[in-house]
Coordinates of C-alpha atoms (C1' of nucleotides) in Angstrom, one line a residue:
Chain A
M851 CA -81.4 58.7 10.0
V852 CA -80.9 59.8 6.8
T853 CA -76.9 60.0 7.8
K854 CA -77.2 56.6 9.4
L855 CA -78.0 55.3 6.7
V856 CA -74.3 57.3 4.3
N857 CA -72.4 56.3 7.0
A858 CA -73.9 52.7 6.7
C859 CA -72.7 52.1 2.9
S860 CA -69.0 51.5 3.0
N861 CA -67.5 49.6 0.4
I862 CA -67.5 50.8 -2.6
G863 CA -70.0 49.3 -4.6
D864 CA -71.9 51.2 -1.7
I865 CA -70.1 54.9 -2.5
C866 CA -72.2 54.9 -5.2
Y867 CA -75.1 54.7 -3.7
A868 CA -74.6 57.0 -0.8
R869 CA -74.1 59.7 -3.0
K870 CA -76.9 59.2 -4.2
I871 CA -78.6 59.5 -0.9
F872 CA -77.1 62.8 -0.3
E873 CA -77.6 64.2 -3.7
E874 CA -80.8 63.4 -2.4
F875 CA -80.8 66.7 0.2
F876 CA -81.8 69.9 -0.7
E877 CA -79.5 71.7 2.1
P878 CA -78.0 68.8 4.4
D879 CA -76.5 69.7 7.9
V880 CA -73.7 69.4 8.4
F881 CA -73.8 65.8 10.1
L882 CA -74.9 65.1 6.3
W883 CA -71.5 66.5 4.4
N884 CA -69.5 64.6 7.6
A885 CA -70.8 61.1 6.5
I886 CA -70.1 61.9 3.0
V887 CA -67.0 63.0 3.1
R888 CA -66.0 60.4 6.1
C889 CA -67.0 58.2 3.2
Y890 CA -64.9 59.2 1.0
S891 CA -61.8 58.8 2.9
R892 CA -62.4 56.0 3.9
H893 CA -61.8 54.1 0.6
G894 CA -58.2 56.3 0.4
L895 CA -59.9 59.0 -1.8
F896 CA -58.4 61.3 -1.2
A897 CA -59.3 63.4 -3.6
A898 CA -62.8 63.1 -4.5
T899 CA -62.8 63.9 -0.1
L900 CA -60.9 67.4 -0.4
A901 CA -63.4 67.9 -3.2
M902 CA -66.2 67.3 -0.6
Y903 CA -65.2 70.1 1.7
S904 CA -65.2 72.2 -0.7
R905 CA -68.5 71.6 -2.0
M906 CA -69.4 71.1 1.7
Q907 CA -67.8 75.4 2.0
R908 CA -69.3 76.8 -0.6
A909 CA -73.2 75.3 0.5
W910 CA -72.2 78.3 3.6
V911 CA -72.1 74.2 6.3
S912 CA -69.7 75.6 9.0
P913 CA -67.1 72.8 9.7
D914 CA -67.1 71.0 13.7
S915 CA -64.8 68.9 14.7
F916 CA -65.5 65.7 13.6
T917 CA -65.3 67.1 9.9
F918 CA -61.2 68.5 10.3
P919 CA -59.4 65.2 11.3
I920 CA -61.3 64.0 8.4
V921 CA -60.1 66.5 5.8
L922 CA -56.2 66.9 7.1
K923 CA -55.9 63.1 6.3
A924 CA -56.5 63.6 3.9
C925 CA -54.4 66.6 2.8
S926 CA -52.0 64.6 4.8
A927 CA -51.9 60.8 1.9
L928 CA -52.3 64.2 -1.2
A929 CA -48.6 65.6 0.5
A930 CA -51.2 68.7 0.0
L931 CA -49.3 71.1 1.7
E932 CA -51.1 75.0 0.5
M933 CA -54.5 73.0 1.0
G934 CA -53.8 71.6 4.8
K935 CA -52.4 75.6 5.0
R936 CA -55.5 76.6 4.6
V937 CA -57.0 74.1 6.9
H938 CA -55.4 75.1 9.1
G939 CA -56.8 78.7 8.8
Q940 CA -60.2 77.5 8.4
V941 CA -59.8 76.2 11.9
F942 CA -58.2 78.7 13.9
R943 CA -61.9 81.4 11.9
H944 CA -64.1 78.5 13.2
G945 CA -62.8 78.7 16.6
F946 CA -61.2 74.4 17.1
G947 CA -57.8 76.2 17.9
S948 CA -57.5 74.0 20.4
D949 CA -59.2 70.7 19.7
V950 CA -56.8 67.8 21.2
F951 CA -58.2 66.1 17.9
V952 CA -58.1 68.3 15.6
Q953 CA -54.4 69.5 16.4
N954 CA -53.6 65.8 16.7
G955 CA -54.1 66.1 12.8
L956 CA -52.5 68.5 12.0
V957 CA -49.2 67.7 14.0
A958 CA -49.2 64.8 11.4
F959 CA -50.2 67.0 8.6
Y960 CA -47.5 69.1 8.7
A961 CA -45.4 66.1 9.9
K962 CA -46.0 64.5 7.0
C963 CA -45.7 67.4 4.2
S964 CA -41.6 67.2 5.5
Q965 CA -43.2 70.6 7.8
I966 CA -42.0 69.2 11.0
R967 CA -40.7 73.0 12.5
H968 CA -44.1 73.7 11.9
A969 CA -45.3 70.2 13.4
R970 CA -43.1 70.8 16.6
I971 CA -45.4 74.3 17.4
V972 CA -48.2 72.5 16.9
F973 CA -47.7 70.5 19.4
N974 CA -45.7 72.4 21.0
G975 CA -49.0 74.3 21.9
L976 CA -51.0 71.2 22.6
C977 CA -52.3 70.9 26.4
D978 CA -53.2 68.4 26.7
K979 CA -51.5 66.0 25.3
T980 CA -52.4 62.8 24.4
I981 CA -51.2 59.1 22.9
V982 CA -51.7 60.4 19.4
S983 CA -50.4 63.2 19.8
W984 CA -47.0 62.7 21.1
T985 CA -47.0 59.5 18.4
A986 CA -47.9 61.9 15.5
I987 CA -44.7 63.5 17.1
I988 CA -42.4 61.0 17.2
S989 CA -43.5 59.5 13.7
G990 CA -42.3 62.9 12.2
Y991 CA -39.2 62.9 13.1
T992 CA -38.3 59.6 11.8
Q993 CA -40.2 60.3 8.7
N994 CA -38.2 63.0 8.8
G995 CA -34.7 61.5 8.8
H996 CA -34.3 62.9 12.5
P997 CA -34.7 59.2 14.4
I998 CA -32.8 60.3 18.0
E999 CA -34.8 63.1 17.8
A1000 CA -37.5 61.3 17.8
L1001 CA -36.7 58.7 20.7
R1002 CA -35.4 61.9 23.3
I1003 CA -39.1 62.7 22.6
F1004 CA -40.0 59.1 23.7
S1005 CA -37.8 60.0 27.0
Q1006 CA -39.7 63.1 26.9
M1007 CA -42.9 61.1 27.1
R1008 CA -42.1 58.2 29.1
K1009 CA -40.9 60.6 32.2
M1010 CA -44.8 62.5 32.2
N1011 CA -46.0 58.7 32.8
V1012 CA -47.6 58.0 29.3
K1013 CA -48.4 54.2 28.7
P1014 CA -47.4 53.3 24.6
D1015 CA -49.5 52.2 23.3
W1016 CA -49.5 49.3 19.9
I1017 CA -48.2 51.9 18.2
A1018 CA -46.5 54.0 19.2
L1019 CA -44.2 51.0 19.7
V1020 CA -44.1 50.7 15.7
S1021 CA -42.6 54.5 16.0
I1022 CA -40.3 53.7 18.2
L1023 CA -39.3 50.5 16.1
R1024 CA -39.1 52.5 13.4
A1025 CA -36.4 54.5 14.4
Y1026 CA -34.6 52.2 16.2
T1027 CA -35.1 50.3 12.6
D1028 CA -33.8 54.3 11.8
I1029 CA -30.3 54.4 13.8
E1030 CA -30.0 50.2 13.1
D1031 CA -29.7 49.7 16.5
L1032 CA -30.3 46.2 17.0
E1033 CA -30.0 46.0 21.2
Q1034 CA -32.8 48.9 21.9
G1035 CA -34.9 46.9 18.8
K1036 CA -35.1 43.8 20.7
S1037 CA -35.5 45.7 24.2
V1038 CA -38.9 47.0 22.9
H1039 CA -39.5 43.0 21.3
G1040 CA -39.5 42.8 25.3
C1041 CA -41.9 45.3 26.3
V1042 CA -44.4 43.8 23.6
I1043 CA -44.3 40.7 25.3
K1044 CA -44.7 42.4 28.7
M1045 CA -47.4 44.4 27.5
G1046 CA -48.7 41.4 26.0
L1047 CA -49.1 43.2 22.8
D1048 CA -47.2 40.4 20.3
L1049 CA -50.3 39.2 18.9
E1050 CA -51.2 42.4 17.6
P1051 CA -50.1 41.1 13.8
D1052 CA -48.7 45.2 12.7
L1053 CA -46.6 44.9 15.1
L1054 CA -44.8 41.7 14.4
I1055 CA -45.3 43.6 10.9
S1056 CA -42.5 46.3 12.8
L1057 CA -40.7 44.0 14.2
T1058 CA -39.7 42.4 10.9
A1059 CA -39.0 45.5 9.1
M1060 CA -36.4 46.0 12.1
Y1061 CA -34.9 42.0 12.4
A1062 CA -34.8 42.1 8.9
K1063 CA -33.0 46.1 8.5
C1064 CA -31.2 44.9 11.4
G1065 CA -29.3 42.5 9.4
Q1066 CA -30.8 39.0 11.7
V1067 CA -32.8 38.3 8.4
A1068 CA -33.6 34.8 10.0
V1069 CA -34.9 36.5 12.8
A1070 CA -37.3 38.3 10.2
R1071 CA -37.6 35.3 7.8
S1072 CA -39.4 33.3 11.0
F1073 CA -41.8 36.3 12.0
F1074 CA -42.7 36.5 7.9
D1075 CA -43.5 32.4 8.4
M1076 CA -45.0 32.3 11.3
M1077 CA -47.6 35.4 10.3
K1078 CA -51.4 34.2 9.6
V1079 CA -52.5 35.8 7.3
P1080 CA -49.7 38.0 5.4
N1081 CA -50.1 41.8 3.7
V1082 CA -48.0 43.6 1.3
I1083 CA -46.4 45.1 3.7
L1084 CA -45.8 42.0 5.9
W1085 CA -43.6 40.6 2.3
N1086 CA -42.6 44.1 1.7
A1087 CA -40.7 44.5 4.7
M1088 CA -38.8 40.9 4.2
I1089 CA -37.9 41.9 0.4
S1090 CA -36.5 45.1 1.0
G1091 CA -35.1 43.4 4.7
Y1092 CA -33.3 40.8 2.3
A1093 CA -31.8 43.5 -1.0
K1094 CA -30.5 46.0 2.0
N1095 CA -28.3 42.9 3.8
G1096 CA -26.9 41.5 0.5
Y1097 CA -29.4 39.6 0.2
A1098 CA -30.8 39.6 -3.4
E1099 CA -31.4 36.2 -4.2
E1100 CA -33.8 35.9 -1.3
A1101 CA -34.7 39.7 -1.8
V1102 CA -36.1 38.5 -6.3
D1103 CA -37.1 34.9 -5.0
L1104 CA -39.5 36.3 -2.4
F1105 CA -40.8 38.6 -5.7
H1106 CA -41.8 35.9 -7.6
D1107 CA -43.2 33.5 -4.6
M1108 CA -45.6 36.4 -4.7
V1109 CA -46.3 36.3 -8.4
S1110 CA -46.6 33.3 -8.6
K1111 CA -49.0 33.1 -5.1
N1112 CA -51.0 36.0 -7.2
I1113 CA -51.0 37.8 -4.0
K1114 CA -50.7 42.0 -5.0
A1115 CA -47.7 43.5 -5.3
D1116 CA -47.9 47.3 -4.7
A1117 CA -45.0 50.1 -5.6
V1118 CA -43.3 49.4 -2.8
T1119 CA -43.0 45.4 -3.9
L1120 CA -41.2 46.7 -6.8
S1121 CA -39.1 48.9 -6.1
S1122 CA -37.7 46.5 -3.4
S1123 CA -37.5 43.8 -5.8
I1124 CA -35.8 46.3 -8.5
L1125 CA -32.9 46.5 -6.4
A1126 CA -33.1 43.2 -5.6
C1127 CA -32.3 42.0 -9.6
A1128 CA -29.9 45.9 -9.2
Q1129 CA -27.7 44.0 -7.3
L1130 CA -27.9 40.6 -9.3
G1131 CA -27.3 42.0 -11.9
S1132 CA -28.5 39.8 -14.6
L1133 CA -29.7 41.9 -17.3
K1134 CA -31.8 39.4 -18.3
L1135 CA -33.3 39.0 -14.7
A1136 CA -34.1 42.7 -15.7
R1137 CA -36.2 42.5 -18.1
G1138 CA -37.8 40.9 -17.0
M1139 CA -39.0 43.2 -13.8
E1140 CA -39.3 45.4 -16.5
D1141 CA -41.5 43.4 -18.3
Y1142 CA -43.9 42.6 -15.2
V1143 CA -43.6 46.5 -14.6
S1144 CA -44.7 47.6 -17.6
R1145 CA -48.3 44.7 -17.4
S1146 CA -49.2 46.9 -13.5
E1147 CA -50.1 50.0 -13.3
Y1148 CA -47.1 51.3 -11.6
R1149 CA -45.9 52.4 -14.9
D1150 CA -45.7 55.3 -14.3
D1151 CA -45.1 55.7 -10.7
V1152 CA -41.8 57.9 -10.5
F1153 CA -39.9 54.9 -8.1
V1154 CA -40.4 52.3 -9.3
S1155 CA -39.9 53.8 -13.2
T1156 CA -35.9 55.3 -11.3
A1157 CA -35.7 52.6 -9.6
L1158 CA -35.7 50.6 -12.9
I1159 CA -33.3 53.3 -14.4
D1160 CA -30.5 52.5 -11.4
M1161 CA -31.0 48.7 -12.2
Y1162 CA -31.2 48.4 -15.9
A1163 CA -27.7 51.0 -14.8
K1164 CA -26.0 48.7 -13.1
C1165 CA -27.0 45.2 -14.8
G1166 CA -25.1 46.1 -17.8
S1167 CA -26.6 48.4 -20.4
V1168 CA -27.4 51.6 -19.5
D1169 CA -28.5 53.1 -22.8
S1170 CA -32.1 50.5 -21.3
A1171 CA -31.4 52.7 -18.7
R1172 CA -32.0 55.9 -21.1
V1173 CA -34.9 54.6 -23.0
V1174 CA -36.8 54.6 -19.6
F1175 CA -35.9 57.7 -18.5
D1176 CA -36.7 59.1 -21.7
R1177 CA -40.5 57.6 -21.0
M1178 CA -40.8 59.5 -17.5
L1179 CA -43.1 62.3 -18.7
D1180 CA -42.7 64.5 -14.8
K1181 CA -38.2 63.9 -14.0
D1182 CA -37.7 64.8 -10.2
V1183 CA -34.4 65.5 -9.1
V1184 CA -33.5 61.6 -8.3
V1185 CA -34.7 60.4 -11.6
W1186 CA -32.2 63.1 -12.9
S1187 CA -29.6 62.1 -10.4
A1188 CA -29.7 57.3 -11.0
M1189 CA -29.2 58.3 -14.8
I1190 CA -26.7 60.8 -14.5
V1191 CA -24.6 58.3 -11.4
G1192 CA -25.3 55.3 -14.2
Y1193 CA -24.1 57.3 -16.9
G1194 CA -20.7 58.0 -14.5
L1195 CA -20.8 54.6 -13.6
H1196 CA -19.9 53.6 -17.0
G1197 CA -17.1 55.9 -18.2
R1198 CA -20.2 57.7 -20.8
A1199 CA -19.2 61.1 -18.6
Q1200 CA -20.3 63.4 -21.8
E1201 CA -23.8 62.2 -21.6
A1202 CA -23.5 62.5 -17.7
I1203 CA -22.4 66.2 -18.4
D1204 CA -24.9 66.4 -21.0
L1205 CA -28.3 65.4 -18.8
F1206 CA -26.7 68.0 -16.5
H1207 CA -27.4 71.2 -18.2
A1208 CA -30.6 69.7 -19.7
M1209 CA -31.2 68.9 -16.2
K1210 CA -31.3 72.8 -14.7
Q1211 CA -31.9 73.4 -17.7
V1212 CA -35.5 72.2 -17.1
G1213 CA -35.1 74.0 -13.6
V1214 CA -34.2 70.5 -11.6
C1215 CA -31.6 71.8 -9.3
P1216 CA -29.5 69.3 -8.6
N1217 CA -28.6 68.1 -5.3
D1218 CA -25.3 66.3 -3.2
V1219 CA -26.2 63.2 -5.3
T1220 CA -26.6 65.4 -8.9
F1221 CA -23.4 65.6 -7.6
I1222 CA -21.3 62.7 -6.9
G1223 CA -23.0 60.9 -9.6
L1224 CA -21.5 63.3 -11.9
L1225 CA -17.6 63.5 -10.2
T1226 CA -17.9 59.6 -10.8
A1227 CA -18.3 60.6 -13.8
C1228 CA -15.8 62.7 -14.7
N1229 CA -13.2 60.1 -12.3
H1230 CA -13.8 57.6 -14.6
S1231 CA -13.4 58.4 -17.3
G1232 CA -10.7 60.8 -16.8
L1233 CA -12.5 64.2 -17.4
V1234 CA -10.0 65.3 -14.7
E1235 CA -10.5 69.1 -15.1
D1236 CA -14.5 68.7 -15.6
G1237 CA -14.4 66.8 -12.0
W1238 CA -12.9 69.6 -10.1
Q1239 CA -14.2 72.1 -12.3
L1240 CA -17.7 70.5 -10.6
F1241 CA -16.5 69.7 -7.9
H1242 CA -16.2 74.3 -7.6
C1243 CA -19.4 74.7 -9.3
M1244 CA -21.0 72.6 -6.3
R1245 CA -19.2 74.0 -3.9
D1246 CA -20.7 77.8 -5.1
S1247 CA -23.8 76.1 -5.1
G1248 CA -24.3 76.0 -1.3
I1249 CA -24.1 71.8 -1.3
E1250 CA -22.2 70.9 1.5
P1251 CA -20.0 68.3 0.1
R1252 CA -20.0 65.1 2.0
H1253 CA -16.7 62.1 2.7
Q1254 CA -18.1 60.8 -0.7
H1255 CA -17.3 63.9 -2.7
Y1256 CA -13.9 64.5 -0.9
A1257 CA -13.6 60.8 -1.2
C1258 CA -14.4 61.2 -5.6
V1259 CA -12.1 64.8 -5.6
V1260 CA -8.1 62.1 -4.0
D1261 CA -9.4 59.9 -6.9
L1262 CA -9.8 62.0 -9.8
L1263 CA -6.9 64.3 -8.0
G1264 CA -4.9 60.9 -8.3
R1265 CA -6.0 60.2 -11.7
A1266 CA -3.9 62.9 -12.9
G1267 CA -0.6 61.9 -10.9
C1268 CA -1.0 64.4 -8.3
L1269 CA -0.7 62.6 -5.7
G1270 CA 1.0 65.5 -3.6
Q1271 CA -2.6 67.3 -4.4
A1272 CA -4.4 65.0 -2.9
F1273 CA -2.5 64.6 0.4
R1274 CA -1.9 68.2 1.0
F1275 CA -6.5 68.2 -0.4
I1276 CA -7.7 65.1 1.9
M1277 CA -5.4 68.2 5.2
N1278 CA -7.4 70.5 4.6
M1279 CA -10.3 68.6 4.6
P1280 CA -13.0 70.5 7.0
I1281 CA -13.8 67.1 7.9
E1282 CA -11.9 63.7 8.9
P1283 CA -10.7 62.0 5.9
G1284 CA -12.5 57.9 6.1
I1285 CA -12.2 55.0 4.6
S1286 CA -13.3 55.8 1.2
I1287 CA -10.8 58.7 1.1
W1288 CA -7.5 57.3 2.3
G1289 CA -8.4 54.0 -0.5
A1290 CA -8.4 56.5 -3.1
L1291 CA -4.9 57.9 -2.0
L1292 CA -4.0 54.1 -1.4
S1293 CA -4.7 52.7 -5.2
A1294 CA -3.6 56.4 -6.9
S1295 CA -0.5 56.0 -5.3
K1296 CA -0.3 51.7 -6.4
I1297 CA -0.7 53.1 -10.0
H1298 CA 1.6 55.8 -10.0
R1299 CA 4.5 53.6 -7.4
H1300 CA 4.2 55.8 -4.5
V1301 CA 5.4 54.3 -1.6
A1302 CA 5.6 56.5 0.1
L1303 CA 1.5 58.2 0.0
G1304 CA 0.1 54.6 -0.4
E1305 CA 2.2 53.2 2.9
Y1306 CA 0.5 56.4 5.1
A1307 CA -2.6 55.8 3.9
A1308 CA -2.3 51.7 3.5
E1309 CA -1.8 52.5 7.8
R1310 CA -4.6 55.1 8.0
L1311 CA -6.7 52.3 6.6
F1312 CA -5.3 49.3 9.0
F1313 CA -6.1 51.4 11.8
L1314 CA -9.9 51.9 10.4
D1315 CA -10.9 49.1 8.6
P1316 CA -9.0 46.5 10.1
Y1317 CA -10.7 43.5 9.0
N1318 CA -11.1 44.1 4.9
T1319 CA -8.5 42.1 3.3
G1320 CA -8.3 44.9 0.1
H1321 CA -6.7 46.7 1.7
Y1322 CA -3.4 44.8 2.3
V1323 CA -3.9 43.0 -1.3
Q1324 CA -3.5 46.7 -2.8
L1325 CA -0.9 47.3 -0.4
S1326 CA 1.1 44.4 -1.2
N1327 CA 0.3 45.3 -5.8
L1328 CA 1.8 48.7 -4.6
Y1329 CA 4.9 46.3 -3.7
A1330 CA 4.5 44.7 -6.8
A1331 CA 4.5 46.8 -8.6
A1332 CA 7.6 48.6 -7.3
R1333 CA 9.5 45.1 -7.2
M1334 CA 9.9 44.7 -3.4
W1335 CA 9.6 42.2 -3.3
D1336 CA 10.0 41.6 0.5
Q1337 CA 7.9 43.8 1.9
V1338 CA 5.8 41.9 -0.1
A1339 CA 6.5 38.6 1.6
K1340 CA 5.5 41.2 5.1
V1341 CA 1.9 42.4 3.9
R1342 CA 1.8 38.5 3.8
V1343 CA 3.4 38.2 7.4
L1344 CA 1.2 40.5 8.4
M1345 CA -2.4 39.1 6.6
R1346 CA -1.9 35.7 8.8
E1347 CA -1.2 36.8 11.5
K1348 CA -4.9 38.4 12.2
G1349 CA -5.5 35.9 10.3
L1350 CA -7.3 37.1 7.2
N1351 CA -6.9 35.3 3.7
K1352 CA -7.6 36.8 0.4
D1353 CA -11.1 37.1 -1.0
L1354 CA -11.8 34.6 -3.3
G1355 CA -12.6 35.9 -6.8
H1356 CA -15.5 34.8 -8.4
S1357 CA -17.3 35.6 -11.2
L1358 CA -20.6 35.5 -12.7
I1359 CA -21.7 34.6 -16.3
E1360 CA -25.0 34.7 -18.5
V1361 CA -25.9 32.4 -20.6
N1362 CA -29.2 31.7 -21.8
G1363 CA -30.6 34.2 -19.2
K1364 CA -29.0 31.4 -16.8
L1365 CA -26.4 33.0 -14.3
E1366 CA -23.0 30.6 -14.2
A1367 CA -20.7 31.5 -11.0
F1368 CA -17.1 30.7 -11.2
R1369 CA -14.8 30.5 -8.4
F1370 CA -10.0 31.1 -8.8
G1371 CA -8.9 28.3 -10.9
D1372 CA -12.8 26.8 -10.9
K1373 CA -13.2 22.8 -12.4
S1374 CA -15.7 22.0 -10.8
H1375 CA -18.6 23.2 -14.3
P1376 CA -20.3 20.1 -16.0
R1377 CA -18.4 21.5 -19.3
S1378 CA -14.7 21.8 -17.4
K1379 CA -12.9 19.9 -19.7
E1380 CA -14.1 22.4 -22.6
I1381 CA -13.4 25.6 -20.5
F1382 CA -9.6 24.9 -19.9
E1383 CA -9.2 23.8 -23.5
E1384 CA -10.4 27.4 -24.7
L1385 CA -8.9 29.1 -21.8
E1386 CA -5.5 27.4 -23.2
Q1387 CA -6.6 28.4 -26.9
L1388 CA -6.9 31.6 -25.4
E1389 CA -3.4 32.1 -23.9
R1390 CA -1.4 30.4 -27.2
R1391 CA -3.5 33.2 -29.1
L1392 CA -2.5 36.1 -26.8
K1393 CA 0.4 34.9 -25.8
D1394 CA 1.3 34.9 -30.0
A1395 CA -0.7 38.4 -30.2
G1396 CA 2.8 39.1 -27.5
F1397 CA 0.9 39.6 -24.6
V1398 CA 2.9 39.5 -21.9
P1399 CA 1.4 38.8 -17.9
H1400 CA 1.8 41.2 -15.0
R1401 CA 2.5 39.3 -12.4
E1402 CA 2.1 42.3 -10.4
S1403 CA -1.0 41.5 -9.9
V1404 CA -0.2 38.4 -7.8
L1405 CA -0.1 38.5 -4.0
H1406 CA 2.8 35.6 -3.1
D1407 CA 5.8 36.1 -4.4
L1408 CA 5.9 32.8 -6.6
N1409 CA 7.7 31.6 -8.8
E1410 CA 6.8 32.0 -12.8
E1411 CA 5.3 29.1 -13.8
E1412 CA 2.8 29.4 -11.0
T1413 CA 2.4 33.2 -11.0
E1414 CA 1.0 32.9 -14.4
E1415 CA -0.9 29.7 -14.2
T1416 CA -2.6 31.4 -11.2
L1417 CA -3.3 34.4 -13.2
C1418 CA -5.0 32.9 -16.0
N1419 CA -7.3 30.9 -13.4
H1420 CA -8.5 34.2 -12.6
S1421 CA -12.2 33.6 -12.6
E1422 CA -13.3 35.9 -15.1
R1423 CA -10.7 34.2 -17.3
I1424 CA -12.3 31.1 -17.3
A1425 CA -16.1 33.4 -17.4
I1426 CA -15.1 34.1 -20.3
A1427 CA -13.6 31.0 -22.1
Y1428 CA -17.5 29.6 -21.0
G1429 CA -18.7 32.3 -23.0
L1430 CA -16.6 32.2 -25.3
I1431 CA -17.5 28.9 -25.8
S1432 CA -21.0 29.3 -25.0
T1433 CA -22.4 31.8 -27.1
A1434 CA -23.1 32.4 -31.1
P1435 CA -19.6 34.7 -32.1
G1436 CA -20.0 38.1 -32.0
T1437 CA -22.3 37.6 -29.1
T1438 CA -21.8 40.2 -25.7
L1439 CA -20.4 38.7 -23.1
R1440 CA -21.5 40.3 -19.6
I1441 CA -19.4 39.5 -16.8
N1442 CA -19.8 40.7 -12.4
K1443 CA -17.1 39.7 -10.2
N1444 CA -17.3 40.3 -6.7
L1445 CA -13.4 42.2 -6.6
R1446 CA -11.7 44.9 -8.1
A1447 CA -10.5 43.8 -12.3
C1448 CA -6.6 42.7 -12.1
V1449 CA -4.2 44.6 -13.5
N1450 CA -3.0 41.3 -15.3
C1451 CA -7.0 39.8 -15.8
H1452 CA -7.6 43.7 -17.2
A1453 CA -4.6 43.7 -20.1
A1454 CA -6.2 40.0 -21.6
T1455 CA -10.1 40.9 -21.2
K1456 CA -8.9 44.0 -23.3
L1457 CA -6.6 42.4 -25.9
I1458 CA -9.3 39.4 -25.6
S1459 CA -12.6 41.4 -27.2
K1460 CA -10.1 42.1 -30.9
L1461 CA -9.0 39.0 -30.5
V1462 CA -12.6 37.2 -30.5
K1463 CA -14.4 40.4 -31.5
R1464 CA -16.2 40.4 -28.9
E1465 CA -18.0 43.3 -26.6
I1466 CA -16.8 41.8 -23.1
V1467 CA -18.5 44.2 -20.1
V1468 CA -17.4 43.1 -16.7
R1469 CA -18.5 45.2 -13.5
D1470 CA -16.4 44.8 -10.7
A1471 CA -16.6 45.1 -7.3
N1472 CA -17.6 48.8 -8.4
R1473 CA -17.9 50.2 -11.7
F1474 CA -18.3 49.0 -15.2
H1475 CA -15.4 47.8 -17.8
H1476 CA -17.1 48.0 -21.5
F1477 CA -13.6 45.7 -23.6
K1478 CA -13.5 46.7 -27.1
D1479 CA -11.6 45.9 -29.6
G1480 CA -8.6 46.2 -27.3
S1481 CA -9.4 48.7 -25.3
C1482 CA -11.7 49.8 -22.2
S1483 CA -14.3 52.1 -21.1
C1484 CA -11.8 53.2 -17.9
G1485 CA -8.8 54.2 -19.8
D1486 CA -7.1 52.0 -17.8
Y1487 CA -7.6 53.3 -14.7
W1488 CA -9.9 52.0 -12.1
Chain B
dC311 C1' -69.4 59.4 13.6
dT312 C1' -63.1 62.0 14.1
dA313 C1' -56.7 61.8 15.5
dG314 C1' -50.8 57.8 15.1
dG315 C1' -47.7 53.4 12.2
dG316 C1' -45.3 49.4 9.3
dT317 C1' -42.9 48.5 3.6
dT318 C1' -39.9 52.6 -1.3
dA319 C1' -35.4 54.9 -5.1
dG320 C1' -30.7 58.6 -6.7

DNA sequence: CTAGGGTTAG
């Protein structure tokens, strides 16, 4: 009777009441204990759930088959591995080792604590597997990054004629989403309709996430718009789907929609929206996000703070990233790595290396991503020797280098002009060289004008990545640098045969908090006349200062006059001119462009920074350039 | 009275 009363207390305010009733009893029985434990669990108060369970044990009340699932769920939610292991022991001691509810709980618990092998052992020992057991192990494998194994188990389950319910389908969808198998995802969608489950809101959320992640954002959006009662997870699925597929603006817009509709964002919403801001590269937007975070309850959330560090680095202010970093109390390897990668992007290798030592000092173990940050840092600032040593240090620490690490090393050797060594390095790697490795060799060949190696790398690239215009442009630039004009023309023919056009560059500049976009030769801006007057004046000043345009960065073999005209029409030059006429003297100009910096613009921007006494920060397709007083942070290698 | 799922960072 009293148990029923406690059970009835199901909203937050009533927890206190339930507790009061409970405390009235001198010796509560197991039913009453279960009721109070369940009460806390239902409200997500998992720490309190475990605290009550401990009290129950101290009171010498034996838990029953209903107690354990609740307690295990709390352990899962808190990822309390040690506590859960103790509970596992108690399960055996009290004779519930073969209760299917308890065992399902154990499977889920081990999976959530990244102990997938333990989960599998418990699962294998189950004699009566229910759909819940199967779902627990399947989702366990996806949660631990093994979607293929999850799908294998699913097909086993089908062979045993176990019919999936909607929660099982949610897990399967997640597995197909992870491997980005749109076709299989669609076939699950078909099953959902056939089974008449297409009214299950949570299953529709999974479908939305699947379509969004697999790049079908329009389909996902139609699901999103159809949902009668959108919850925060649906919003998150849509926002992160946009962000993951390069629709950063849509992601940010949706986040602002959420804010204006007073829908409460959670840590996931914030992380995804911050990721989108990082892609847009607007420092103003970035500051807005941090402002929002600092007024929310997630200001100390590890995920959110890590995303902020990454965002600030990618929006050009690695110093603001550092402020967030310094404020964090518990820094895990991901946080340290994010900061190190940030310094790497900006070519501040010494700070990256200092952080690396500091992190080891406090006992945080570096992982493969930490080394990607360190190696790119060394690349971006020319610390060839340090980079080489770090690569070996990584292997000595037992971290297996991945494709990206090898690409960094090729870049390092290339930068140092050791092209032969770079090539031998590629040939001796234990893995098959892919796009970024050949790409690194090609750009090194271009810089050091090594035609033969460049041609070889380009050939591999045309095979591996035939529709990427960038490779053709690089090869053409290599020929131009070597003054092989007829070869330049041949590349142009090759491109025409494949129906490829040179990617048009565009640059964004943020002025007074507003992002303005400029294309190549863009005259569409309302202040276009002033911009081009400023451009002309800049050209004059450059010439007076002795600047000679680098013709080699033009793809086409044009005549002299056209060449120069074409060069100073590059989008970043227009953006710079606009920035100069619309900001106060001395203001730093921040520009984002979609392609790599071209040789000519890079040289011109260096000189412009000196002539107009401005710092100019340019984010290109893969790194930052800080132009100041006539030189650039990249040391002219990119 | 109990169990499984979906959205997140480098």
